[in-house]
Amino acid sequence: MLMIRNSCFPCHHLIHRFLLYNIRRIRPFLSQEATQLLVQSLVISRLDYCNSLLAGLPLRAIRPLQLVQNAAAHLIFNLLKFTHVTPLLRSLHWLPVVARIRFKTLMLAYKAKNGPAPPYLMAMVKSRAVPRALRASSTARLEPPSLRTHGRQASRLLLSIRTAESLTVFKRRLKTHLFILHLRMSTGLGLP
């Protein structure tokens, strides 16, 4: 944790801020769509790079990355930094950073269990063995890893997500689930 905070976060935080600063300088000459494309390709893609390594860290360690994402959303809509960010993230269909990390982690678990993952990942993921025939035997649960990680995340997913027939369907269902969980519920709105 100390190494990440001292070497990684300040560096990335400054790089993201520098990129946003430069985009802000040319913002008057760009449309909203062009700004969104520029921000997504230069800033948001860097937030997503290897973010699954951040799974399990406390929220205070991830907060600088969330602040960068919030600043990027404000820049796209050309709004002041004190504008509430949840409606902006919802409009952009962006998950908060914590949810993006969870999405990446669960997607890696799905790939390791069902398909195109490296052999070393496939060896780490094991299906939970049920001692006798129960309804739970068909729920596609994973055995939590022995390391102190959030291995139970995959087991707590809805059955329709865990048993998705393809990676594309899994990603769509998972993103919808996380979107509802993190963005709809944070404002007190229920399901549509």
PDB file of N, CA, C and O in Angstrom, residues 55-93:
ATOM      1  N   ALA A  55      -7.976  -3.709  -6.725  1.00  0.00           N
ATOM      2  CA  ALA A  55      -9.091  -4.352  -6.015  1.00  0.00           C
ATOM      3  C   ALA A  55      -8.689  -4.611  -4.575  1.00  0.00           C
ATOM      4  O   ALA A  55      -7.595  -5.087  -4.292  1.00  0.00           O
ATOM      5  N   GLY A  56      -9.589  -4.262  -3.666  1.00  0.00           N
ATOM      6  CA  GLY A  56      -9.342  -4.501  -2.262  1.00  0.00           C
ATOM      7  C   GLY A  56      -8.696  -3.354  -1.518  1.00  0.00           C
ATOM      8  O   GLY A  56      -8.582  -3.398  -0.306  1.00  0.00           O
ATOM      9  N   LEU A  57      -8.255  -2.336  -2.232  1.00  0.00           N
ATOM     10  CA  LEU A  57      -7.663  -1.184  -1.553  1.00  0.00           C
ATOM     11  C   LEU A  57      -8.752  -0.354  -0.893  1.00  0.00           C
ATOM     12  O   LEU A  57      -9.895  -0.330  -1.353  1.00  0.00           O
ATOM     13  N   PRO A  58      -8.424   0.363   0.161  1.00  0.00           N
ATOM     14  CA  PRO A  58      -9.430   1.218   0.792  1.00  0.00           C
ATOM     15  C   PRO A  58      -9.841   2.360  -0.136  1.00  0.00           C
ATOM     16  O   PRO A  58      -9.093   2.754  -1.034  1.00  0.00           O
ATOM     17  N   LEU A  59     -11.030   2.885   0.099  1.00  0.00           N
ATOM     18  CA  LEU A  59     -11.565   3.944  -0.760  1.00  0.00           C
ATOM     19  C   LEU A  59     -10.680   5.184  -0.765  1.00  0.00           C
ATOM     20  O   LEU A  59     -10.594   5.885  -1.772  1.00  0.00           O
ATOM     21  N   ARG A  60     -10.017   5.470   0.338  1.00  0.00           N
ATOM     22  CA  ARG A  60      -9.159   6.660   0.379  1.00  0.00           C
ATOM     23  C   ARG A  60      -7.984   6.550  -0.592  1.00  0.00           C
ATOM     24  O   ARG A  60      -7.462   7.554  -1.052  1.00  0.00           O
ATOM     25  N   ALA A  61      -7.583   5.332  -0.919  1.00  0.00           N
ATOM     26  CA  ALA A  61      -6.495   5.145  -1.875  1.00  0.00           C
ATOM     27  C   ALA A  61      -6.986   5.310  -3.309  1.00  0.00           C
ATOM     28  O   ALA A  61      -6.224   5.689  -4.190  1.00  0.00           O
ATOM     29  N   ILE A  62      -8.258   5.035  -3.539  1.00  0.00           N
ATOM     30  CA  ILE A  62      -8.833   5.119  -4.884  1.00  0.00           C
ATOM     31  C   ILE A  62      -9.425   6.504  -5.148  1.00  0.00           C
ATOM     32  O   ILE A  62      -9.633   6.892  -6.288  1.00  0.00           O
ATOM     33  N   ARG A  63      -9.650   7.266  -4.109  1.00  0.00           N
ATOM     34  CA  ARG A  63     -10.287   8.585  -4.233  1.00  0.00           C
ATOM     35  C   ARG A  63      -9.591   9.510  -5.239  1.00  0.00           C
ATOM     36  O   ARG A  63     -10.275  10.179  -6.005  1.00  0.00           O
ATOM     37  N   PRO A  64      -8.255   9.581  -5.300  1.00  0.00           N
ATOM     38  CA  PRO A  64      -7.641  10.454  -6.309  1.00  0.00           C
ATOM     39  C   PRO A  64      -8.038  10.113  -7.739  1.00  0.00           C
ATOM     40  O   PRO A  64      -8.238  10.998  -8.566  1.00  0.00           O
ATOM     41  N   LEU A  65      -8.203   8.829  -8.018  1.00  0.00           N
ATOM     42  CA  LEU A  65      -8.625   8.419  -9.357  1.00  0.00           C
ATOM     43  C   LEU A  65     -10.078   8.809  -9.608  1.00  0.00           C
ATOM     44  O   LEU A  65     -10.441   9.207 -10.718  1.00  0.00           O
ATOM     45  N   GLN A  66     -10.920   8.709  -8.562  1.00  0.00           N
ATOM     46  CA  GLN A  66     -12.311   9.127  -8.712  1.00  0.00           C
ATOM     47  C   GLN A  66     -12.398  10.631  -8.947  1.00  0.00           C
ATOM     48  O   GLN A  66     -13.210  11.096  -9.732  1.00  0.00           O
ATOM     49  N   LEU A  67     -11.538  11.393  -8.298  1.00  0.00           N
ATOM     50  CA  LEU A  67     -11.522  12.846  -8.506  1.00  0.00           C
ATOM     51  C   LEU A  67     -11.129  13.193  -9.941  1.00  0.00           C
ATOM     52  O   LEU A  67     -11.660  14.143 -10.526  1.00  0.00           O
ATOM     53  N   VAL A  68     -10.211  12.423 -10.506  1.00  0.00           N
ATOM     54  CA  VAL A  68      -9.829  12.633 -11.910  1.00  0.00           C
ATOM     55  C   VAL A  68     -11.012  12.333 -12.823  1.00  0.00           C
ATOM     56  O   VAL A  68     -11.304  13.092 -13.756  1.00  0.00           O
ATOM     57  N   GLN A  69     -11.717  11.237 -12.563  1.00  0.00           N
ATOM     58  CA  GLN A  69     -12.885  10.900 -13.380  1.00  0.00           C
ATOM     59  C   GLN A  69     -13.955  11.987 -13.252  1.00  0.00           C
ATOM     60  O   GLN A  69     -14.579  12.375 -14.244  1.00  0.00           O
ATOM     61  N   ASN A  70     -14.176  12.484 -12.046  1.00  0.00           N
ATOM     62  CA  ASN A  70     -15.155  13.552 -11.846  1.00  0.00           C
ATOM     63  C   ASN A  70     -14.761  14.805 -12.627  1.00  0.00           C
ATOM     64  O   ASN A  70     -15.602  15.440 -13.267  1.00  0.00           O
ATOM     65  N   ALA A  71     -13.482  15.160 -12.585  1.00  0.00           N
ATOM     66  CA  ALA A  71     -13.004  16.333 -13.317  1.00  0.00           C
ATOM     67  C   ALA A  71     -13.172  16.137 -14.826  1.00  0.00           C
ATOM     68  O   ALA A  71     -13.519  17.074 -15.548  1.00  0.00           O
ATOM     69  N   ALA A  72     -12.956  14.920 -15.294  1.00  0.00           N
ATOM     70  CA  ALA A  72     -13.137  14.634 -16.716  1.00  0.00           C
ATOM     71  C   ALA A  72     -14.597  14.799 -17.126  1.00  0.00           C
ATOM     72  O   ALA A  72     -14.894  15.365 -18.187  1.00  0.00           O
ATOM     73  N   ALA A  73     -15.517  14.335 -16.289  1.00  0.00           N
ATOM     74  CA  ALA A  73     -16.952  14.487 -16.589  1.00  0.00           C
ATOM     75  C   ALA A  73     -17.342  15.962 -16.602  1.00  0.00           C
ATOM     76  O   ALA A  73     -18.086  16.404 -17.485  1.00  0.00           O
ATOM     77  N   HIS A  74     -16.837  16.726 -15.648  1.00  0.00           N
ATOM     78  CA  HIS A  74     -17.126  18.169 -15.625  1.00  0.00           C
ATOM     79  C   HIS A  74     -16.584  18.862 -16.873  1.00  0.00           C
ATOM     80  O   HIS A  74     -17.220  19.754 -17.426  1.00  0.00           O
ATOM     81  N   LEU A  75     -15.408  18.442 -17.314  1.00  0.00           N
ATOM     82  CA  LEU A  75     -14.802  19.042 -18.503  1.00  0.00           C
ATOM     83  C   LEU A  75     -15.629  18.751 -19.757  1.00  0.00           C
ATOM     84  O   LEU A  75     -15.841  19.638 -20.587  1.00  0.00           O
ATOM     85  N   ILE A  76     -16.106  17.537 -19.890  1.00  0.00           N
ATOM     86  CA  ILE A  76     -16.886  17.168 -21.082  1.00  0.00           C
ATOM     87  C   ILE A  76     -18.133  18.031 -21.200  1.00  0.00           C
ATOM     88  O   ILE A  76     -18.468  18.519 -22.272  1.00  0.00           O
ATOM     89  N   PHE A  77     -18.810  18.236 -20.074  1.00  0.00           N
ATOM     90  CA  PHE A  77     -20.048  19.024 -20.101  1.00  0.00           C
ATOM     91  C   PHE A  77     -19.799  20.516 -19.894  1.00  0.00           C
ATOM     92  O   PHE A  77     -20.735  21.299 -19.856  1.00  0.00           O
ATOM     93  N   ASN A  78     -18.520  20.880 -19.727  1.00  0.00           N
ATOM     94  CA  ASN A  78     -18.125  22.283 -19.562  1.00  0.00           C
ATOM     95  C   ASN A  78     -18.842  22.920 -18.370  1.00  0.00           C
ATOM     96  O   ASN A  78     -19.378  24.022 -18.469  1.00  0.00           O
ATOM     97  N   LEU A  79     -18.833  22.203 -17.237  1.00  0.00           N
ATOM     98  CA  LEU A  79     -19.501  22.662 -16.029  1.00  0.00           C
ATOM     99  C   LEU A  79     -18.479  22.942 -14.933  1.00  0.00           C
ATOM    100  O   LEU A  79     -17.341  22.450 -14.985  1.00  0.00           O
ATOM    101  N   LEU A  80     -18.896  23.686 -13.934  1.00  0.00           N
ATOM    102  CA  LEU A  80     -18.034  23.985 -12.804  1.00  0.00           C
ATOM    103  C   LEU A  80     -17.765  22.728 -11.990  1.00  0.00           C
ATOM    104  O   LEU A  80     -18.584  21.797 -11.973  1.00  0.00           O
ATOM    105  N   LYS A  81     -16.651  22.730 -11.264  1.00  0.00           N
ATOM    106  CA  LYS A  81     -16.276  21.515 -10.527  1.00  0.00           C
ATOM    107  C   LYS A  81     -17.187  21.210  -9.348  1.00  0.00           C
ATOM    108  O   LYS A  81     -17.139  20.139  -8.791  1.00  0.00           O
ATOM    109  N   PHE A  82     -18.021  22.160  -8.949  1.00  0.00           N
ATOM    110  CA  PHE A  82     -18.916  21.931  -7.821  1.00  0.00           C
ATOM    111  C   PHE A  82     -20.272  21.376  -8.248  1.00  0.00           C
ATOM    112  O   PHE A  82     -21.121  21.118  -7.418  1.00  0.00           O
ATOM    113  N   THR A  83     -20.473  21.180  -9.540  1.00  0.00           N
ATOM    114  CA  THR A  83     -21.703  20.573 -10.044  1.00  0.00           C
ATOM    115  C   THR A  83     -21.732  19.104  -9.626  1.00  0.00           C
ATOM    116  O   THR A  83     -20.719  18.419  -9.690  1.00  0.00           O
ATOM    117  N   HIS A  84     -22.900  18.629  -9.213  1.00  0.00           N
ATOM    118  CA  HIS A  84     -23.039  17.232  -8.791  1.00  0.00           C
ATOM    119  C   HIS A  84     -22.660  16.311  -9.951  1.00  0.00           C
ATOM    120  O   HIS A  84     -23.132  16.477 -11.076  1.00  0.00           O
ATOM    121  N   VAL A  85     -21.821  15.317  -9.687  1.00  0.00           N
ATOM    122  CA  VAL A  85     -21.226  14.517 -10.758  1.00  0.00           C
ATOM    123  C   VAL A  85     -22.041  13.274 -11.126  1.00  0.00           C
ATOM    124  O   VAL A  85     -21.926  12.784 -12.255  1.00  0.00           O
ATOM    125  N   THR A  86     -22.878  12.757 -10.232  1.00  0.00           N
ATOM    126  CA  THR A  86     -23.606  11.523 -10.525  1.00  0.00           C
ATOM    127  C   THR A  86     -24.453  11.613 -11.793  1.00  0.00           C
ATOM    128  O   THR A  86     -24.404  10.702 -12.620  1.00  0.00           O
ATOM    129  N   PRO A  87     -25.219  12.699 -12.006  1.00  0.00           N
ATOM    130  CA  PRO A  87     -25.971  12.777 -13.264  1.00  0.00           C
ATOM    131  C   PRO A  87     -25.062  12.825 -14.502  1.00  0.00           C
ATOM    132  O   PRO A  87     -25.419  12.309 -15.559  1.00  0.00           O
ATOM    133  N   LEU A  88     -23.881  13.406 -14.344  1.00  0.00           N
ATOM    134  CA  LEU A  88     -22.942  13.460 -15.472  1.00  0.00           C
ATOM    135  C   LEU A  88     -22.421  12.062 -15.795  1.00  0.00           C
ATOM    136  O   LEU A  88     -22.365  11.669 -16.971  1.00  0.00           O
ATOM    137  N   LEU A  89     -22.034  11.314 -14.765  1.00  0.00           N
ATOM    138  CA  LEU A  89     -21.551   9.945 -14.984  1.00  0.00           C
ATOM    139  C   LEU A  89     -22.650   9.076 -15.588  1.00  0.00           C
ATOM    140  O   LEU A  89     -22.388   8.265 -16.476  1.00  0.00           O
ATOM    141  N   ARG A  90     -23.876   9.268 -15.117  1.00  0.00           N
ATOM    142  CA  ARG A  90     -25.005   8.510 -15.652  1.00  0.00           C
ATOM    143  C   ARG A  90     -25.217   8.836 -17.125  1.00  0.00           C
ATOM    144  O   ARG A  90     -25.437   7.953 -17.949  1.00  0.00           O
ATOM    145  N   SER A  91     -25.122  10.110 -17.471  1.00  0.00           N
ATOM    146  CA  SER A  91     -25.321  10.532 -18.855  1.00  0.00           C
ATOM    147  C   SER A  91     -24.229   9.980 -19.778  1.00  0.00           C
ATOM    148  O   SER A  91     -24.489   9.647 -20.929  1.00  0.00           O
ATOM    149  N   LEU A  92     -23.010   9.901 -19.258  1.00  0.00           N
ATOM    150  CA  LEU A  92     -21.886   9.380 -20.048  1.00  0.00           C
ATOM    151  C   LEU A  92     -21.832   7.850 -20.052  1.00  0.00           C
ATOM    152  O   LEU A  92     -21.024   7.265 -20.771  1.00  0.00           O
ATOM    153  N   HIS A  93     -22.654   7.203 -19.221  1.00  0.00           N
ATOM    154  CA  HIS A  93     -22.638   5.749 -19.034  1.00  0.00           C
ATOM    155  C   HIS A  93     -21.281   5.287 -18.506  1.00  0.00           C
ATOM    156  O   HIS A  93     -20.771   4.247 -18.906  1.00  0.00           O
TER     157      HIS A  93
END
